[in-house]
Short mmCIF file of C-alpha atoms and ligand atoms in Angstrom, two decimals:
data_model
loop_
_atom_site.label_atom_id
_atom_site.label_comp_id
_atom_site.label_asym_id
_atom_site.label_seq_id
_atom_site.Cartn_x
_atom_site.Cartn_y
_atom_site.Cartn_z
CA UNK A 203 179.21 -29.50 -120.85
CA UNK A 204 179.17 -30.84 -117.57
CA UNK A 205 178.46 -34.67 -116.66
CA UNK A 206 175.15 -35.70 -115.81
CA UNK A 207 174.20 -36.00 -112.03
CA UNK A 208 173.85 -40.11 -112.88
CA UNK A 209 175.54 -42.55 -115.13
CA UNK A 210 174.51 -46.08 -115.93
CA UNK A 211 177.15 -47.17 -118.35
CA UNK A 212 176.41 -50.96 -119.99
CA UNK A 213 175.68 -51.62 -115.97
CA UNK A 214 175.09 -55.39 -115.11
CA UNK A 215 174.67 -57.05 -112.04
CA UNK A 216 174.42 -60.57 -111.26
CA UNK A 217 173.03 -61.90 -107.72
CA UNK A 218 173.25 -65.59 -106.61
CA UNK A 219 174.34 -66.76 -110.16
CA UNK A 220 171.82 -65.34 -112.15
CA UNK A 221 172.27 -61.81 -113.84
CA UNK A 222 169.50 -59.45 -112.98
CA UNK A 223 170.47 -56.59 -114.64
CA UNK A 224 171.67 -57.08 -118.32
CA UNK A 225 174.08 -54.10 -119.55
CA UNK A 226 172.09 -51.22 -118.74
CA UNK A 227 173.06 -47.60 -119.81
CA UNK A 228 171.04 -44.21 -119.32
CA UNK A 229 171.87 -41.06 -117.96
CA UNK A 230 169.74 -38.80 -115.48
CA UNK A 231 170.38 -35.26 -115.80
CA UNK A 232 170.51 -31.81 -112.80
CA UNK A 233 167.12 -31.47 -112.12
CA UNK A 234 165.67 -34.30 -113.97
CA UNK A 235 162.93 -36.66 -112.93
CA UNK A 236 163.58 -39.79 -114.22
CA UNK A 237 160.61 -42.42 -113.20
CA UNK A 238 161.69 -46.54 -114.03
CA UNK A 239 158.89 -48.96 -114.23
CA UNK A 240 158.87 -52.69 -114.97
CA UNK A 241 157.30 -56.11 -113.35
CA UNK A 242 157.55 -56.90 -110.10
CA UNK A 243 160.77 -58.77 -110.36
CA UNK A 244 162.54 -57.39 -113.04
CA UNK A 245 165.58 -55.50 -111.05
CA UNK A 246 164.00 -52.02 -110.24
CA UNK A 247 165.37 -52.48 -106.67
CA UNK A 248 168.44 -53.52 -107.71
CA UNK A 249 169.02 -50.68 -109.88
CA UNK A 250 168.61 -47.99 -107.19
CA UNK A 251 170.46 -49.86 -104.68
CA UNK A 252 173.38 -49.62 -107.65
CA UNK A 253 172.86 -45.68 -108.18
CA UNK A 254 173.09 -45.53 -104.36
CA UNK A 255 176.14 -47.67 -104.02
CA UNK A 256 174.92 -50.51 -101.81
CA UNK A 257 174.92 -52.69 -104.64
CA UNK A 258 178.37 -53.53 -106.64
CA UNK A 259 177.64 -54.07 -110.65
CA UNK A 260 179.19 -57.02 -112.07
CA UNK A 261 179.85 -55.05 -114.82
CA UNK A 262 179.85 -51.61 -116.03
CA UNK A 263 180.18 -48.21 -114.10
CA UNK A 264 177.72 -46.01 -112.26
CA UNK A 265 179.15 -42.66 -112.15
CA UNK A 266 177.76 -39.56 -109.96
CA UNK A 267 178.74 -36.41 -111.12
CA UNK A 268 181.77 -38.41 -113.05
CA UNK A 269 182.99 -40.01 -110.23
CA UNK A 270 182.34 -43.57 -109.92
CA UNK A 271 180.13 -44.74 -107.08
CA UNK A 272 181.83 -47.46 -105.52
CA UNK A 273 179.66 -46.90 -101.85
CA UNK A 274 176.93 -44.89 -100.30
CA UNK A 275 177.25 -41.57 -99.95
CA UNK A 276 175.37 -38.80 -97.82
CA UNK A 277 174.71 -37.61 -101.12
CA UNK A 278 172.06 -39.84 -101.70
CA UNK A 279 168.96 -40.24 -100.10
CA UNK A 280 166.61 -43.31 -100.30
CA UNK A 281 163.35 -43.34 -99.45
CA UNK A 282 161.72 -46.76 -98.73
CA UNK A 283 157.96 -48.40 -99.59
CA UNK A 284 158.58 -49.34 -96.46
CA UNK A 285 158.06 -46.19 -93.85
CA UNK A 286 157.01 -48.19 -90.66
CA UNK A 287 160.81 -49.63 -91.06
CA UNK A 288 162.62 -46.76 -91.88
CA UNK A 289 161.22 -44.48 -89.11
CA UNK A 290 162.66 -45.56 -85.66
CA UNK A 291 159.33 -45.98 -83.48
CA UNK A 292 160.87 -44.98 -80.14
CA UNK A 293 161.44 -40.98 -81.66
CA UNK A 294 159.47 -38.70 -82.21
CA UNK A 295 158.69 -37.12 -85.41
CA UNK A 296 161.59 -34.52 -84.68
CA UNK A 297 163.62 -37.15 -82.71
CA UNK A 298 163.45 -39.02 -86.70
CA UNK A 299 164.45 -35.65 -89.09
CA UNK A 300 167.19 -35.25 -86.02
CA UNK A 301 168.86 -38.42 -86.99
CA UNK A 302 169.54 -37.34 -90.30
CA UNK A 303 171.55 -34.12 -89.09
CA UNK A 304 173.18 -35.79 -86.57
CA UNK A 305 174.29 -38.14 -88.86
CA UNK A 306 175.80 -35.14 -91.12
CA UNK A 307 177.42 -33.42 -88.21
CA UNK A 308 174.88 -30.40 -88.29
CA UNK A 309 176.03 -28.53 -84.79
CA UNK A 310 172.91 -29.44 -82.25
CA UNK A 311 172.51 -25.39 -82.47
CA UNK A 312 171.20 -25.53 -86.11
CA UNK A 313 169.09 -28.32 -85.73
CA UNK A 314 165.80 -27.41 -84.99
CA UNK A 315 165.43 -24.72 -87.56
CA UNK A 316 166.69 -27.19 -90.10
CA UNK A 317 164.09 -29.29 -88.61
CA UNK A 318 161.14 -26.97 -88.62
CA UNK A 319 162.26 -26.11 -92.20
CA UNK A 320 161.90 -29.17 -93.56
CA UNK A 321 158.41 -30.07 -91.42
CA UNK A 322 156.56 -27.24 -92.90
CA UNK A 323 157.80 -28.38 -96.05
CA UNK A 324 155.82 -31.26 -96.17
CA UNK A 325 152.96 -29.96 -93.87
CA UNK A 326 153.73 -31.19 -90.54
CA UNK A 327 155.23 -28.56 -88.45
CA UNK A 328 152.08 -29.13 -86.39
CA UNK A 329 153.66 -33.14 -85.49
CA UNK A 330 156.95 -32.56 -84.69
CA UNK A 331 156.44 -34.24 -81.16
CA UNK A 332 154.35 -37.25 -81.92
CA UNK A 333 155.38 -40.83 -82.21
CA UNK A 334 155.33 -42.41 -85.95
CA UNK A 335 152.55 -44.75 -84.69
CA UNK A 336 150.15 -41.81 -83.66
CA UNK A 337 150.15 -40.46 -87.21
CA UNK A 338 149.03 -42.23 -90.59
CA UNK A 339 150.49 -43.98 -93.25
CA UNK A 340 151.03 -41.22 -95.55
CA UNK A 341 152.12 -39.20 -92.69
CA UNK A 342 154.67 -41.31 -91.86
CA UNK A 343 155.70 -41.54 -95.34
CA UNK A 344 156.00 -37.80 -95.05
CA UNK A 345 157.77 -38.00 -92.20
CA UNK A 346 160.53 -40.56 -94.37
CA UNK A 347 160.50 -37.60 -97.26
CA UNK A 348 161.05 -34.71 -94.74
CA UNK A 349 164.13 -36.80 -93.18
CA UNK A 350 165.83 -37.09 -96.53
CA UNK A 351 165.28 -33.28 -97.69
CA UNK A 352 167.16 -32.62 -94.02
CA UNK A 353 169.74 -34.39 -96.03
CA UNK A 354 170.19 -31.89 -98.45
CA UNK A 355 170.83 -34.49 -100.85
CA UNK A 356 172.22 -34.38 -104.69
CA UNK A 357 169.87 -37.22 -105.70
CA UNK A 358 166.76 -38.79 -104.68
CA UNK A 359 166.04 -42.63 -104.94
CA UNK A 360 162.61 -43.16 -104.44
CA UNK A 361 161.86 -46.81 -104.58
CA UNK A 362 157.83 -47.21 -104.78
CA UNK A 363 157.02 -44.87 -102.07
CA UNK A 364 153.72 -44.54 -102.40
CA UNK A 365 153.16 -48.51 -103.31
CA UNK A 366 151.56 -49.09 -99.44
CA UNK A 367 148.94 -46.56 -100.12
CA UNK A 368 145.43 -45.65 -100.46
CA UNK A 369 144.73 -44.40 -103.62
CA UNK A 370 143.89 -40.79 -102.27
CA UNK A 371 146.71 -40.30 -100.44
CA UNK A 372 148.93 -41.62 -102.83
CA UNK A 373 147.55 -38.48 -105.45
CA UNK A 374 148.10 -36.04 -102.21
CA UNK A 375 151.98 -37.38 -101.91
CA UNK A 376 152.02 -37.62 -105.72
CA UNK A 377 151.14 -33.71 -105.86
CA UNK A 378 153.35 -32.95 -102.85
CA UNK A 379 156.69 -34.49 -104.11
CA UNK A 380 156.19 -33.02 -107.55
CA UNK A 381 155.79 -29.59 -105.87
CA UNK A 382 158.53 -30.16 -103.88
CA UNK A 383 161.15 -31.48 -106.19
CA UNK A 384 160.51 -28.28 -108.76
CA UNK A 385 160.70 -25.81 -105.38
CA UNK A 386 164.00 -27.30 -104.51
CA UNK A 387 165.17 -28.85 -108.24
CA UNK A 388 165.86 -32.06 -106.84
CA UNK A 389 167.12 -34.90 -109.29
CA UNK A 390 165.27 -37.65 -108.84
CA UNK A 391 165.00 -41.63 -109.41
CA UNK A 392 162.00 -43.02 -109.21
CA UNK A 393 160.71 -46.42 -109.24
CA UNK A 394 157.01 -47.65 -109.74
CA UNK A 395 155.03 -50.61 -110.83
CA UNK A 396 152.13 -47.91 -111.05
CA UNK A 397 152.75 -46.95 -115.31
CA UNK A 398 150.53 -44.07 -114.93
CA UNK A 399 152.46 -42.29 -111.39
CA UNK A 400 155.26 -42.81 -113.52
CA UNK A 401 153.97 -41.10 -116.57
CA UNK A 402 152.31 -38.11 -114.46
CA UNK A 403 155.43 -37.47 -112.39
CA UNK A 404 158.74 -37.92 -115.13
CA UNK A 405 160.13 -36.04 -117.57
CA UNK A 406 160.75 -39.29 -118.43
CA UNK A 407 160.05 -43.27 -117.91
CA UNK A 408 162.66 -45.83 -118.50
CA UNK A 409 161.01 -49.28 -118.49
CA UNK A 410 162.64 -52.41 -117.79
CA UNK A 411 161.71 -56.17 -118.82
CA UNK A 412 162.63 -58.95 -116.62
CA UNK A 413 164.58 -61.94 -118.34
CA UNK A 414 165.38 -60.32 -121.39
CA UNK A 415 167.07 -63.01 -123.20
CA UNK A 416 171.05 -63.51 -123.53
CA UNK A 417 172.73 -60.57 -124.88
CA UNK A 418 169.28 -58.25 -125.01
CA UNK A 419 169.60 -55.47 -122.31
CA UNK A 420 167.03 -54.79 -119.08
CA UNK A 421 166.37 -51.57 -120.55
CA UNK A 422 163.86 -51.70 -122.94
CA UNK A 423 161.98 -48.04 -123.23
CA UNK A 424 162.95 -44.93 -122.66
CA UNK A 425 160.24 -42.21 -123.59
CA UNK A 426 159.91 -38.47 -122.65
CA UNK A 427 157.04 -37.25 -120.66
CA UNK A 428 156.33 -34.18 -122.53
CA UNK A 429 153.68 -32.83 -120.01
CA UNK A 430 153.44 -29.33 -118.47
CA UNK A 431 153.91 -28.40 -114.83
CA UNK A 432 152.29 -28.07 -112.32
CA UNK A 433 150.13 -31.31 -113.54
CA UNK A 434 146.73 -32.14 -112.28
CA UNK A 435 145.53 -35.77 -111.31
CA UNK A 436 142.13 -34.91 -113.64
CA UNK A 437 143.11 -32.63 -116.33
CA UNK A 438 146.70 -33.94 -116.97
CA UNK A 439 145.41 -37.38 -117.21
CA UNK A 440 142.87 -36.46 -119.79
CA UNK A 441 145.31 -35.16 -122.08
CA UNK A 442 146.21 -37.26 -125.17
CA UNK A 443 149.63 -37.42 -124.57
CA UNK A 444 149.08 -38.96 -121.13
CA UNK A 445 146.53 -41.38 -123.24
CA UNK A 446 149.10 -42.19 -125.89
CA UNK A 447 152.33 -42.99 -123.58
CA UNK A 448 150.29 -44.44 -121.05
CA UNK A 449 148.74 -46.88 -123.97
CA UNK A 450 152.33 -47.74 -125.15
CA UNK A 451 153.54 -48.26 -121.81
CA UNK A 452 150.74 -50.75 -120.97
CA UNK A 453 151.24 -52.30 -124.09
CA UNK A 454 154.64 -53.28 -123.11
CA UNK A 455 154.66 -53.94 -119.64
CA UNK A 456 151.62 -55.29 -119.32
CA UNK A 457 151.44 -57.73 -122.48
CA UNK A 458 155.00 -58.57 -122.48
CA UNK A 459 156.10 -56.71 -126.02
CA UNK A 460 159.18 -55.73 -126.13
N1 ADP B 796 170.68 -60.33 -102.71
C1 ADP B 796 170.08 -61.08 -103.66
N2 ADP B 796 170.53 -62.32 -103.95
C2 ADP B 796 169.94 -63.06 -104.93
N3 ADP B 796 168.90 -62.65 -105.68
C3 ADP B 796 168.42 -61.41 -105.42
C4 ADP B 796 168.97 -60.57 -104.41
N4 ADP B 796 168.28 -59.39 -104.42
C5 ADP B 796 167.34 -59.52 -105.36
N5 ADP B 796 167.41 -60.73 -105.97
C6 ADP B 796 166.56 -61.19 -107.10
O1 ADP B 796 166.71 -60.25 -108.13
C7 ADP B 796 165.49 -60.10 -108.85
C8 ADP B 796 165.15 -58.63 -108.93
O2 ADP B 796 164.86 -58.16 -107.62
P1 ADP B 796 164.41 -56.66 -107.36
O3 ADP B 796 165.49 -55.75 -107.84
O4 ADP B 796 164.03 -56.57 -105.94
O5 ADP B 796 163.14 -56.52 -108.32
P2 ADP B 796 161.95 -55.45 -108.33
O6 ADP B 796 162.32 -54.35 -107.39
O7 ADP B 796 161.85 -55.02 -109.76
O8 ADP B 796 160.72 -56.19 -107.90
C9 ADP B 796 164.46 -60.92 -108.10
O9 ADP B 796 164.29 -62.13 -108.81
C10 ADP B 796 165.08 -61.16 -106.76
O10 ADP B 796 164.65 -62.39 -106.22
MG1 MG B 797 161.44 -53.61 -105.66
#
């Protein structure tokens, strides 16, 4: 059997003197969407910054494809909550997905059909020439996405994406990503404080507590998502398994049970 794409193995990382992540262990499989959701707080940041390499564990390994990760890697792609940051206001929309080629070495020759490629993947071949500030939020955050598929990337760190959202853009994105990541069988890490994106985009939801207690690790549920695909924001969502993990997820991260 091969190893999975991602390894947390009894991972802990301390910052400033104080550990945030107690020995933490899961594994994300090829293909696998793997959603983590805990309190604002708690070390969901810090945990993709460690799959990604920009954060050193105190303890532990993080392996990628068996190979400990020991920096960042073009790889990996991150995409921020934070779009307005990440995109680089002074290029346009191509001038942005550009970077990310350039960055790989892709010959200038093969760059604007990677580009287009990736633009009418998320639905904005029809932007390539406009500013981030002309278009919206979620367009923006689009824009972020389309970037990191130019990337061609083994894994996908997602750290609340959608988090500066309205709601109904958020369930457009939602829909989009999920599409995208089965067209392309991405492996993806996903963080959320939102328990039910979580629930309707994993195959599964690792959930972390914040201060755990000495010797009690971060991770403190780890449940399978076993919902169909394609999912739908109404029907899926009425379904009593959605109900039923959704109820034990709130249960825990929103009353504090471990
Ligand atoms: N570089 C750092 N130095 C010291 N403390 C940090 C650093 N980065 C994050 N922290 C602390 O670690 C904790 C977890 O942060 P974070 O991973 O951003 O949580 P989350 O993403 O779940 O909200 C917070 O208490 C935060 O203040
Ligand atoms: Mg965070």
């Amino acid at each position: 059997m091969s190893a999975p794409l991602l390894a947390f193995d009894r991972v802990a990382i301390h910052l400033g003197g104080r550990e945030i992540l107690s020995p933490t262990s899961f594994e994300v499989g090829r293909g696998e969407f793997v959603c983590i959701v805990g309190a604002s707080g708690c070390g969901k940041t810090t945990l993709l910054r460690a799959a990604s390499g920009l954060v050193t564990p105190t303890g532990g390994t993080v392996r990628r494809d068996g190979v400990p990760v020991t920096q960042p890697s073009r790889e990996v792609a991150f995409v921020f909550q934070d779009y307005g940051r990440a995109l680089l206001p002074w290029r346009t929309v191509q001038g942005n997905i550009s970077l990310a080629l350039e960055a790989a070495g892709v010959p200038k020759a093969e760059r604007a059909a990677r580009i287009a490629d990736v633009l009418s993947k998320v639905g904005l071949a029809a932007h390539a020439h406009k500013f981030p500030a002309q278009l919206s939020g979620g367009m923006q955050q689009r824009v972020q996405i389309a970037r990191c598929l130019a990337q061609a990337p083994q894994l996908l760190l997602m750290d609340e994406p959608f988090g500066a959202l309205d709601a109904l853009t958020r369930h457009g994105l939602q829909d989009e990503v999920a599409r995208l990541v089965q067209e392309q069988g991405l492996t993806v890490l996903f963080v959320t404080h939102d328990l039910e994106e979580a629930i309707y985009l994993g195959d599964r939801v690792i959930a972390l507590q914040a201060d755990p207690g000495p010797g009690r690790p971060s991770l403190a549920r780890m449940l399978d998502v076993p919902l169909s695909r394609p999912r739908d924001q109404l029907s899926t969502k009425e379904q009593p398994a959605f109900l039923q993990l959704r109820r034990e997820l709130f249960g825990f991260i929103e009353q504090g049970h471990a």
